[in-house]
PDB file of C-alpha atoms in Angstrom:
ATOM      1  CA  UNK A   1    -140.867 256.265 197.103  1.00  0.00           C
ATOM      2  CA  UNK A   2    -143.418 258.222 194.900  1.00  0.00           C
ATOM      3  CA  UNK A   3    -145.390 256.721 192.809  1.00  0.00           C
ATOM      4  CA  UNK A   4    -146.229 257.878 189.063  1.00  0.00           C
ATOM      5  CA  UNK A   5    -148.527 257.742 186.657  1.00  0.00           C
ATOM      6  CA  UNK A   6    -148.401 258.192 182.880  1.00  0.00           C
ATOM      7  CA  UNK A   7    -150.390 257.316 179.755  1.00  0.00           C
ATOM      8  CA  UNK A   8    -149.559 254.287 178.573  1.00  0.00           C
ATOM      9  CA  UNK A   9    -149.504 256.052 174.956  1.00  0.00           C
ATOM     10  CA  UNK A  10    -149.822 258.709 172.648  1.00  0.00           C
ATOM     11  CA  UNK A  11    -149.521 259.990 169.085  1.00  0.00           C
ATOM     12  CA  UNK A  12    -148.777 263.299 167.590  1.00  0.00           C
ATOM     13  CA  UNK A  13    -147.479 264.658 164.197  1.00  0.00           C
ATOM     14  CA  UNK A  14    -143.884 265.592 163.263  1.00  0.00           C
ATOM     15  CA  UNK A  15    -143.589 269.764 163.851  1.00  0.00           C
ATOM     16  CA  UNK A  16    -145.899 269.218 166.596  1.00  0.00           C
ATOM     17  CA  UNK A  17    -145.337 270.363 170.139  1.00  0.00           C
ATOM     18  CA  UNK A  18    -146.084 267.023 172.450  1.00  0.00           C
ATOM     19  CA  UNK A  19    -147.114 267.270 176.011  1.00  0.00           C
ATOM     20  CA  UNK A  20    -146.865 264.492 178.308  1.00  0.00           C
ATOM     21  CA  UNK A  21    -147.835 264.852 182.010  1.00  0.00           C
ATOM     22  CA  UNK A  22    -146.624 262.697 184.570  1.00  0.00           C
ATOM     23  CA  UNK A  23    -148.714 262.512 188.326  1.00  0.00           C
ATOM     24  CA  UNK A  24    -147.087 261.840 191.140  1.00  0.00           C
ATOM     25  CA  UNK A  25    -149.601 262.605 194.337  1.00  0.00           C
ATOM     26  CA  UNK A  26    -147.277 261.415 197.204  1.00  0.00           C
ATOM     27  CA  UNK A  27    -144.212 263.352 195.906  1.00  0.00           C
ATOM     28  CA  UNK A  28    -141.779 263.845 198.840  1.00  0.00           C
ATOM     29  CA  UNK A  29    -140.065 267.523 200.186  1.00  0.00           C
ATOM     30  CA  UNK A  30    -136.637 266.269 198.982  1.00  0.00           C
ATOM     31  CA  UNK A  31    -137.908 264.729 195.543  1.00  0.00           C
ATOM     32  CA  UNK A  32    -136.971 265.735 192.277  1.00  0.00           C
ATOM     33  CA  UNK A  33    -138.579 264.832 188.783  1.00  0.00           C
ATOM     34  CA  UNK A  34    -136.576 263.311 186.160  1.00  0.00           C
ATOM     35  CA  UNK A  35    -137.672 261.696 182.823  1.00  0.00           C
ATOM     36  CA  UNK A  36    -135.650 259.643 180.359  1.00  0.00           C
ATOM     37  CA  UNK A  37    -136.412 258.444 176.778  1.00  0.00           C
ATOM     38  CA  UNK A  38    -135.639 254.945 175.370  1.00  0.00           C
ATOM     39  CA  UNK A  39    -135.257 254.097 172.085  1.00  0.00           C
ATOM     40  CA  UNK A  40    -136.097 250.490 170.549  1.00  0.00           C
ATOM     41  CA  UNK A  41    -133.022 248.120 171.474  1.00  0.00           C
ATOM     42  CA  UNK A  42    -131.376 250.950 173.539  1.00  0.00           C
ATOM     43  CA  UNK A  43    -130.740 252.145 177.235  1.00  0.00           C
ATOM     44  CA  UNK A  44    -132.867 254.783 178.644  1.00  0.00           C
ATOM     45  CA  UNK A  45    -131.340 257.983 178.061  1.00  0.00           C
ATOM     46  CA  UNK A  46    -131.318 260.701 180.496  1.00  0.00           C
ATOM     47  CA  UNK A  47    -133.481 264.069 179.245  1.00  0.00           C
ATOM     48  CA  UNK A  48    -134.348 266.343 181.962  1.00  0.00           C
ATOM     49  CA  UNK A  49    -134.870 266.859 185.630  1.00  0.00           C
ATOM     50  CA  UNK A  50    -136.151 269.289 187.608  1.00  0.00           C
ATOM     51  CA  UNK A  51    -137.373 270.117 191.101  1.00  0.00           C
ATOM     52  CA  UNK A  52    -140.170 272.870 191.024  1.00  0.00           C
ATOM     53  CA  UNK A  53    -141.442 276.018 187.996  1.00  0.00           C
ATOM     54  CA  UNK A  54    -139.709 275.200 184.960  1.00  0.00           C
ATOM     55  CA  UNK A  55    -136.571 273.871 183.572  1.00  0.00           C
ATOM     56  CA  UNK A  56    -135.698 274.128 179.693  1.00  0.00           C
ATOM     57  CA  UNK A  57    -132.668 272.698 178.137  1.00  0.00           C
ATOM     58  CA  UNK A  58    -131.463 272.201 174.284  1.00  0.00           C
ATOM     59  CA  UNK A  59    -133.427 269.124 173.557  1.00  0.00           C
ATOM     60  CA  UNK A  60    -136.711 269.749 176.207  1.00  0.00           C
ATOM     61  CA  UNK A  61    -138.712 271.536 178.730  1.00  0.00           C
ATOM     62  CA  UNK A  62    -140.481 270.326 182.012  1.00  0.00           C
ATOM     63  CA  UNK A  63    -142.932 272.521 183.607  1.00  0.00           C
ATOM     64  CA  UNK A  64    -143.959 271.664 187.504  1.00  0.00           C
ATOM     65  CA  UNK A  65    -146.372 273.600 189.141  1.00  0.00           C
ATOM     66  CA  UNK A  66    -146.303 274.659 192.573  1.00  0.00           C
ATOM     67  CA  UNK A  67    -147.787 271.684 194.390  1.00  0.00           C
ATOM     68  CA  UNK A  68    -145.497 269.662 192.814  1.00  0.00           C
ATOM     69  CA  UNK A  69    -148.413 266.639 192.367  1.00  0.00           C
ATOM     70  CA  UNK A  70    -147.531 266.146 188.351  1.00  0.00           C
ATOM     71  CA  UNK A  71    -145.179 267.391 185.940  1.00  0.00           C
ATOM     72  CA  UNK A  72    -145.311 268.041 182.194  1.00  0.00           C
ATOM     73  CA  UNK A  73    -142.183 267.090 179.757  1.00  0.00           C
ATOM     74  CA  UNK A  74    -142.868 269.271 176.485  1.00  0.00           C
ATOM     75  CA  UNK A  75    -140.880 268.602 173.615  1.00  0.00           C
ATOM     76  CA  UNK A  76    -140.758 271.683 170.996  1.00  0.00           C
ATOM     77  CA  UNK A  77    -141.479 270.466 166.975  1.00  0.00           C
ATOM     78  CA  UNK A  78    -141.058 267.067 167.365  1.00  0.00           C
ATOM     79  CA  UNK A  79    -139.491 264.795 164.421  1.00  0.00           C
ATOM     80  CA  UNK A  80    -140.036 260.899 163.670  1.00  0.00           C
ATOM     81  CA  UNK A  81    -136.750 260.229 165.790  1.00  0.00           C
ATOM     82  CA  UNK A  82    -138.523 261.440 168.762  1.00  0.00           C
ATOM     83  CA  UNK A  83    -140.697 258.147 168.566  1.00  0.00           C
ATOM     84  CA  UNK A  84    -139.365 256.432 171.893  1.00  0.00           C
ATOM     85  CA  UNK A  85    -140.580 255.438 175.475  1.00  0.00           C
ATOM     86  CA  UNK A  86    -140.105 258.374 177.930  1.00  0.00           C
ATOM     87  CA  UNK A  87    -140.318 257.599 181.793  1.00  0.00           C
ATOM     88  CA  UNK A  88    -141.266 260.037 184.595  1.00  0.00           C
ATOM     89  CA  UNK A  89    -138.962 259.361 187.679  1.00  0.00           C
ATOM     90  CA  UNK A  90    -139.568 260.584 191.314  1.00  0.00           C
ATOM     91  CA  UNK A  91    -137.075 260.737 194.327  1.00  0.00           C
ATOM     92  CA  UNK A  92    -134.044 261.988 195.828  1.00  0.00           C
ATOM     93  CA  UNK A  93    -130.302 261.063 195.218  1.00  0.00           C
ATOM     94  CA  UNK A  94    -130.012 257.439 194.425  1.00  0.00           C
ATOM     95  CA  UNK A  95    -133.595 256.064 195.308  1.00  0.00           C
ATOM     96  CA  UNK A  96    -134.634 258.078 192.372  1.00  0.00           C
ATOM     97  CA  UNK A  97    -133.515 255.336 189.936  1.00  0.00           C
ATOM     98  CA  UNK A  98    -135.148 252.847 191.997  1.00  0.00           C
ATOM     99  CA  UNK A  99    -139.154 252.342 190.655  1.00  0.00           C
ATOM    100  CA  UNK A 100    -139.670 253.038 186.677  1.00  0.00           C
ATOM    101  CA  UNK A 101    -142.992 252.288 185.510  1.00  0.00           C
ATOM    102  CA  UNK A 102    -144.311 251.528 182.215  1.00  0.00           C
ATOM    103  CA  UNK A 103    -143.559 254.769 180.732  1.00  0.00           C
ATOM    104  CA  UNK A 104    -145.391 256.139 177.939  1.00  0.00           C
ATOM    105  CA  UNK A 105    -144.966 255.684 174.296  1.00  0.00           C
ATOM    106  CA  UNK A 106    -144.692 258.061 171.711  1.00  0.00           C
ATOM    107  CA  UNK A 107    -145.314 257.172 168.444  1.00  0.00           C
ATOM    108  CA  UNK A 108    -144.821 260.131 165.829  1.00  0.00           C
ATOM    109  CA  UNK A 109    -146.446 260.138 162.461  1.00  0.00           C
ATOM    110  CA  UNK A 110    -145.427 261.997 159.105  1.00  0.00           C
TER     111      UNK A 110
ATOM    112  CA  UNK B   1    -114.249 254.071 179.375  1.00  0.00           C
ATOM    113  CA  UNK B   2    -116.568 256.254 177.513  1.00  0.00           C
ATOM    114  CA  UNK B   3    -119.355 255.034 178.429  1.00  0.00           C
ATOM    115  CA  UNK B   4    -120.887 251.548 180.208  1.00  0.00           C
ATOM    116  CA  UNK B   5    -119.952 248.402 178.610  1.00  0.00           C
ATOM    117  CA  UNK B   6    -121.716 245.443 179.317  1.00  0.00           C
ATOM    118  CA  UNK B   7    -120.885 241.524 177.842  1.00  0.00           C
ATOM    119  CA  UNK B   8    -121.489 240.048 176.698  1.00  0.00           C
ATOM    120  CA  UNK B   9    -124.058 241.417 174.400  1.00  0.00           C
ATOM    121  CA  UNK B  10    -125.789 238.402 173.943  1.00  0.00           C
ATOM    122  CA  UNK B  11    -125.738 235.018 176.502  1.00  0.00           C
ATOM    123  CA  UNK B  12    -127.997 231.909 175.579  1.00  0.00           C
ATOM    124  CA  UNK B  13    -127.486 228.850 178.671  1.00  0.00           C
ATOM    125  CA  UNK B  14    -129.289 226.081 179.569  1.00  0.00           C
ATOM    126  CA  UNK B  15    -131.390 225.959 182.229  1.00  0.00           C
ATOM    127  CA  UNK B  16    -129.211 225.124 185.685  1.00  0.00           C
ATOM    128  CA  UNK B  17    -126.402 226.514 184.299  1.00  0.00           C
ATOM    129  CA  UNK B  18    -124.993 229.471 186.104  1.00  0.00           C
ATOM    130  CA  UNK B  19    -124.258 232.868 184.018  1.00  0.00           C
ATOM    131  CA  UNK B  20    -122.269 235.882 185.374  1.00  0.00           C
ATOM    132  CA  UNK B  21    -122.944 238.923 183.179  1.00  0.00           C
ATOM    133  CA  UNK B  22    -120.221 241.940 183.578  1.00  0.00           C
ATOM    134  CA  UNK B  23    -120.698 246.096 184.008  1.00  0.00           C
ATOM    135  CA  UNK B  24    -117.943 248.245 183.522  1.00  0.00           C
ATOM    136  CA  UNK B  25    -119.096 251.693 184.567  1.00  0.00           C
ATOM    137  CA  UNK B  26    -118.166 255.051 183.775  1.00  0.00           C
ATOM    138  CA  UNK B  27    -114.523 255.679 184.720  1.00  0.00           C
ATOM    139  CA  UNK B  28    -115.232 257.640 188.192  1.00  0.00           C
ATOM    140  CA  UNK B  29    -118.655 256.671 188.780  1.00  0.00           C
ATOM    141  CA  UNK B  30    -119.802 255.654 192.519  1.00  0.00           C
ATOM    142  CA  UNK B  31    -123.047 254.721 191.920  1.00  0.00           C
ATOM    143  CA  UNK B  32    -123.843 250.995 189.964  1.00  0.00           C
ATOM    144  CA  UNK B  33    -127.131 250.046 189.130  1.00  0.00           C
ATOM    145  CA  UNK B  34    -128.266 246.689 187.788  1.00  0.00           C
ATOM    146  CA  UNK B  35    -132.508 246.555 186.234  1.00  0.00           C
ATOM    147  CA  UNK B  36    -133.783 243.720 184.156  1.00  0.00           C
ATOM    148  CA  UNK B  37    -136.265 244.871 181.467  1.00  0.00           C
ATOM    149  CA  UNK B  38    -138.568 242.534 179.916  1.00  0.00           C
ATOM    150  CA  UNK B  39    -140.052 243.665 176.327  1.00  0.00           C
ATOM    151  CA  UNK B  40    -142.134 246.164 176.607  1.00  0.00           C
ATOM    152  CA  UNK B  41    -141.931 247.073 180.065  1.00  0.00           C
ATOM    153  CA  UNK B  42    -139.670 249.664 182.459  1.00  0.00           C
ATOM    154  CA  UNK B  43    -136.859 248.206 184.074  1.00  0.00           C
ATOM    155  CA  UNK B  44    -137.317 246.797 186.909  1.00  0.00           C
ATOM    156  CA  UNK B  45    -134.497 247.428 189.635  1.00  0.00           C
ATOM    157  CA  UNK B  46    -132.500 244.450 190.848  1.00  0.00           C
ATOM    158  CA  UNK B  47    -129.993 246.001 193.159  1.00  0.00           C
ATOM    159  CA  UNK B  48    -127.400 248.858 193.660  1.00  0.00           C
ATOM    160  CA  UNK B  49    -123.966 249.460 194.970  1.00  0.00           C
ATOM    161  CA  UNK B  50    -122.272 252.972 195.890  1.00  0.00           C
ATOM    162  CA  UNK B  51    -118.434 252.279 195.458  1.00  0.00           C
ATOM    163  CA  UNK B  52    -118.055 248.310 196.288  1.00  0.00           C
ATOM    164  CA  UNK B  53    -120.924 248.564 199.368  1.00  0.00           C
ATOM    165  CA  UNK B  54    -124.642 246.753 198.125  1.00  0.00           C
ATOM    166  CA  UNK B  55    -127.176 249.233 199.473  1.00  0.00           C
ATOM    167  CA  UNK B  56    -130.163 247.563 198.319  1.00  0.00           C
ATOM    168  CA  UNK B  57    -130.596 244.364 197.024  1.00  0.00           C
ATOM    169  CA  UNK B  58    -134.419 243.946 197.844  1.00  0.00           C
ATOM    170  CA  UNK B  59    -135.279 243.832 194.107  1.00  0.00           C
ATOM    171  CA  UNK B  60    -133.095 240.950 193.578  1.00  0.00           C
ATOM    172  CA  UNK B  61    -136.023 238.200 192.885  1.00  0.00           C
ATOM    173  CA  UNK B  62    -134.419 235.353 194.883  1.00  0.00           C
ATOM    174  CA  UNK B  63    -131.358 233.879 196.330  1.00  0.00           C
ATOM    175  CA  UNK B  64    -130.041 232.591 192.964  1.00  0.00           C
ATOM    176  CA  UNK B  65    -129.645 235.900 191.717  1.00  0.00           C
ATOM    177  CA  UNK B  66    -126.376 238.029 193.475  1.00  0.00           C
ATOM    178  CA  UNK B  67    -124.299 240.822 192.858  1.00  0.00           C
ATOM    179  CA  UNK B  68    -120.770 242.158 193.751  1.00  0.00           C
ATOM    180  CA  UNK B  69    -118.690 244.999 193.091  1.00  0.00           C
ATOM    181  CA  UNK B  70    -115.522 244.111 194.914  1.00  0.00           C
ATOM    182  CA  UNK B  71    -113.109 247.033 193.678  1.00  0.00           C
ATOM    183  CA  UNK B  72    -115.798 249.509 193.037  1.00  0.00           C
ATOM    184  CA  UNK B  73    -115.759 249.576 189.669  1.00  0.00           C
ATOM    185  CA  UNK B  74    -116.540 246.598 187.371  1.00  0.00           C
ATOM    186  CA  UNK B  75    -119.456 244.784 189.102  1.00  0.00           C
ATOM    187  CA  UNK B  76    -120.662 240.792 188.044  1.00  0.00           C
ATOM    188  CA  UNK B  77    -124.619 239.732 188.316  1.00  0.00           C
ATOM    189  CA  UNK B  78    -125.107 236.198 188.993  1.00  0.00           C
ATOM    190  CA  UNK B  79    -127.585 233.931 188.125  1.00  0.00           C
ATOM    191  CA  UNK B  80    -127.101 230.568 189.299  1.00  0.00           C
ATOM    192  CA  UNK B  81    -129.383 227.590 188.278  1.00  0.00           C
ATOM    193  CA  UNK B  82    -130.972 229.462 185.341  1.00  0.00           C
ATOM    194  CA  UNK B  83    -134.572 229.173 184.535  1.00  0.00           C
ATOM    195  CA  UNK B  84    -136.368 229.892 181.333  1.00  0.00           C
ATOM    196  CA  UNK B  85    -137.985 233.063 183.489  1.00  0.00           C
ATOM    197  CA  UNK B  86    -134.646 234.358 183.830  1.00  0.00           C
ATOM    198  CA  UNK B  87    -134.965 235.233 179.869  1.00  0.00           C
ATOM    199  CA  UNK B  88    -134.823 238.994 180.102  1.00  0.00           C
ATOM    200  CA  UNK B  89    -132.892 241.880 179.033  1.00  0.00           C
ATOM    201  CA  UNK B  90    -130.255 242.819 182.083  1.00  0.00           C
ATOM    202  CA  UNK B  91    -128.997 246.724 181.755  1.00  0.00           C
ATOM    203  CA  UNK B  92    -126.594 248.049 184.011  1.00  0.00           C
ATOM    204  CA  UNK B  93    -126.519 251.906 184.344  1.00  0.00           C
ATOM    205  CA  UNK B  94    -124.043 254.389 186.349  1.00  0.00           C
ATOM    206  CA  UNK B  95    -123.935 257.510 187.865  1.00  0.00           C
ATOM    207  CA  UNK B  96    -121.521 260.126 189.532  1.00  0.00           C
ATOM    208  CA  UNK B  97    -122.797 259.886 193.091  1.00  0.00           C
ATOM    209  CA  UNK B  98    -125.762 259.198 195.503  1.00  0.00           C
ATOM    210  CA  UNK B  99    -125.878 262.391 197.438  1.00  0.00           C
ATOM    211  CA  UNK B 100    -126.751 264.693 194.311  1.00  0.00           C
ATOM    212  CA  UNK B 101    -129.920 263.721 191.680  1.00  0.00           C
ATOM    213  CA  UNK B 102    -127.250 262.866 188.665  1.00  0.00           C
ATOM    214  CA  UNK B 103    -128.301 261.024 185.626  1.00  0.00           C
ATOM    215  CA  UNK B 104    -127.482 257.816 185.532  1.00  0.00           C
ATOM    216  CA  UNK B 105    -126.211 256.310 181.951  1.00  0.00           C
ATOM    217  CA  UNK B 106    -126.986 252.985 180.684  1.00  0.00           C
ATOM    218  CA  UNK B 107    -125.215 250.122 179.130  1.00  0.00           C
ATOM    219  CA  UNK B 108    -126.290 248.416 176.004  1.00  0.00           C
ATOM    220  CA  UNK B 109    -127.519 245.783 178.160  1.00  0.00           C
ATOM    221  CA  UNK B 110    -126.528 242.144 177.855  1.00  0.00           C
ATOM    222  CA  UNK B 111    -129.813 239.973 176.524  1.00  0.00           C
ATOM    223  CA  UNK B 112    -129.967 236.208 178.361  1.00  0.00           C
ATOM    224  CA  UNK B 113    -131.945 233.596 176.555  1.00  0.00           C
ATOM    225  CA  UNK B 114    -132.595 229.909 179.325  1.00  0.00           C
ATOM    226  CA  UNK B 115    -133.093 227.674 176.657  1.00  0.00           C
TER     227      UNK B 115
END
């Protein structure tokens, strides 16, 4: 199972867009890239997933470039709700859920 | 159901007592997943089940902690002979299947204080 690595924490501004890249060096052929967002007192939630260029959906995009070794979840004008712990997520079918790191928290300020 | 329900909610026990904490998945979900979470960490992944088969229990920590999903749906986690470690939250999430990547949805989790 691939291993990933995240910053442990970052800040941004509400109307901001917010980056957060995700590295996962010993991604497999069959792996895909999923991250999920947890709220204080709540399950993770899923957000996006993706397996290679870009994906985009209402609520996020996730940009992967062609050797597949990290991945970027960009969230468009972020609000103070968007505060949370989101985790990057490697692997195929069920292993995927299998190894969540530390994840990295987002802390959004007025 | 709508969604996964966990109880209860909220479990304090003694230490040595044994606790059984319950997941009802997503009506038509194959895939059960049970993490514990300590505060301000990731879950950590305890075991999983695809319809009422374990496939991987290797995260379980020891042999007082077991799992079963005998009907494939509702699944119990067992603790026997609690210890104060065992303090954690426990979350149970579900998906639709193993063979595609599908996002798995999470309980409310059920919080266990060993006192």
């Amino acid at each position: 199972l691939a291993k990933t690595t995240q910053p442990i924490s970052m800040d941004s501004y509400e109307g901001q867009e917010v980056n957060i890249t995700c590295s996962h060096n010993n991604i497999a052929t069959n792996d895909y890239i999923t991250w999920y967002q947890q709220f204080p007192s709540q399950g993770p939630r899923f957000i996006i997933q993706g397996y290679k260029t870009k994906v985009t959906n209402e609520v996020a995009s996730l940009f992967i470039p062609a050797d597949r070794k990290s991945s970027t979840l960009s969230l468009p004008r972020v609000s103070l709700s968007d505060t949370a712990v989101y985790y990057c997520l490697v692997g195929e079918g069920s292993n995927y859920q299998l190894i969540w790191g530390a994840g990295t928290k987002l802390i959004i300020k007025p | 159901g709508a969604g996964v329900s966990q109880s209860p909610r909220y479990k304090v026990t003694k230490r040595g007592q044994d606790v059984a904490l319950r997941c009802d998945p997503i009506s038509g979900h194959v895939s059960l997943y049970w993490y514990r979470q300590a505060l301000g960490q990731g879950p950590e992944f305890l075991t999983y089940f695809n319809y009422e088969a374990q496939q991987d229990k290797s995260g379980l920590p020891n042999d007082r902690f077991s799992a079963e999903r005998p009907e494939g749906s509702i699944s119990t986690l067992t603790i026997q002979r609690t210890e104060q470690r065992d303090s954690a939250m426990y979350r149970c999430a579900s998906s639709l299947g193993p063979r595609d990547n599908s996002e798995a949805f999470f309980g409310q989790g059920t919080r266990l204080t060993v006192v």
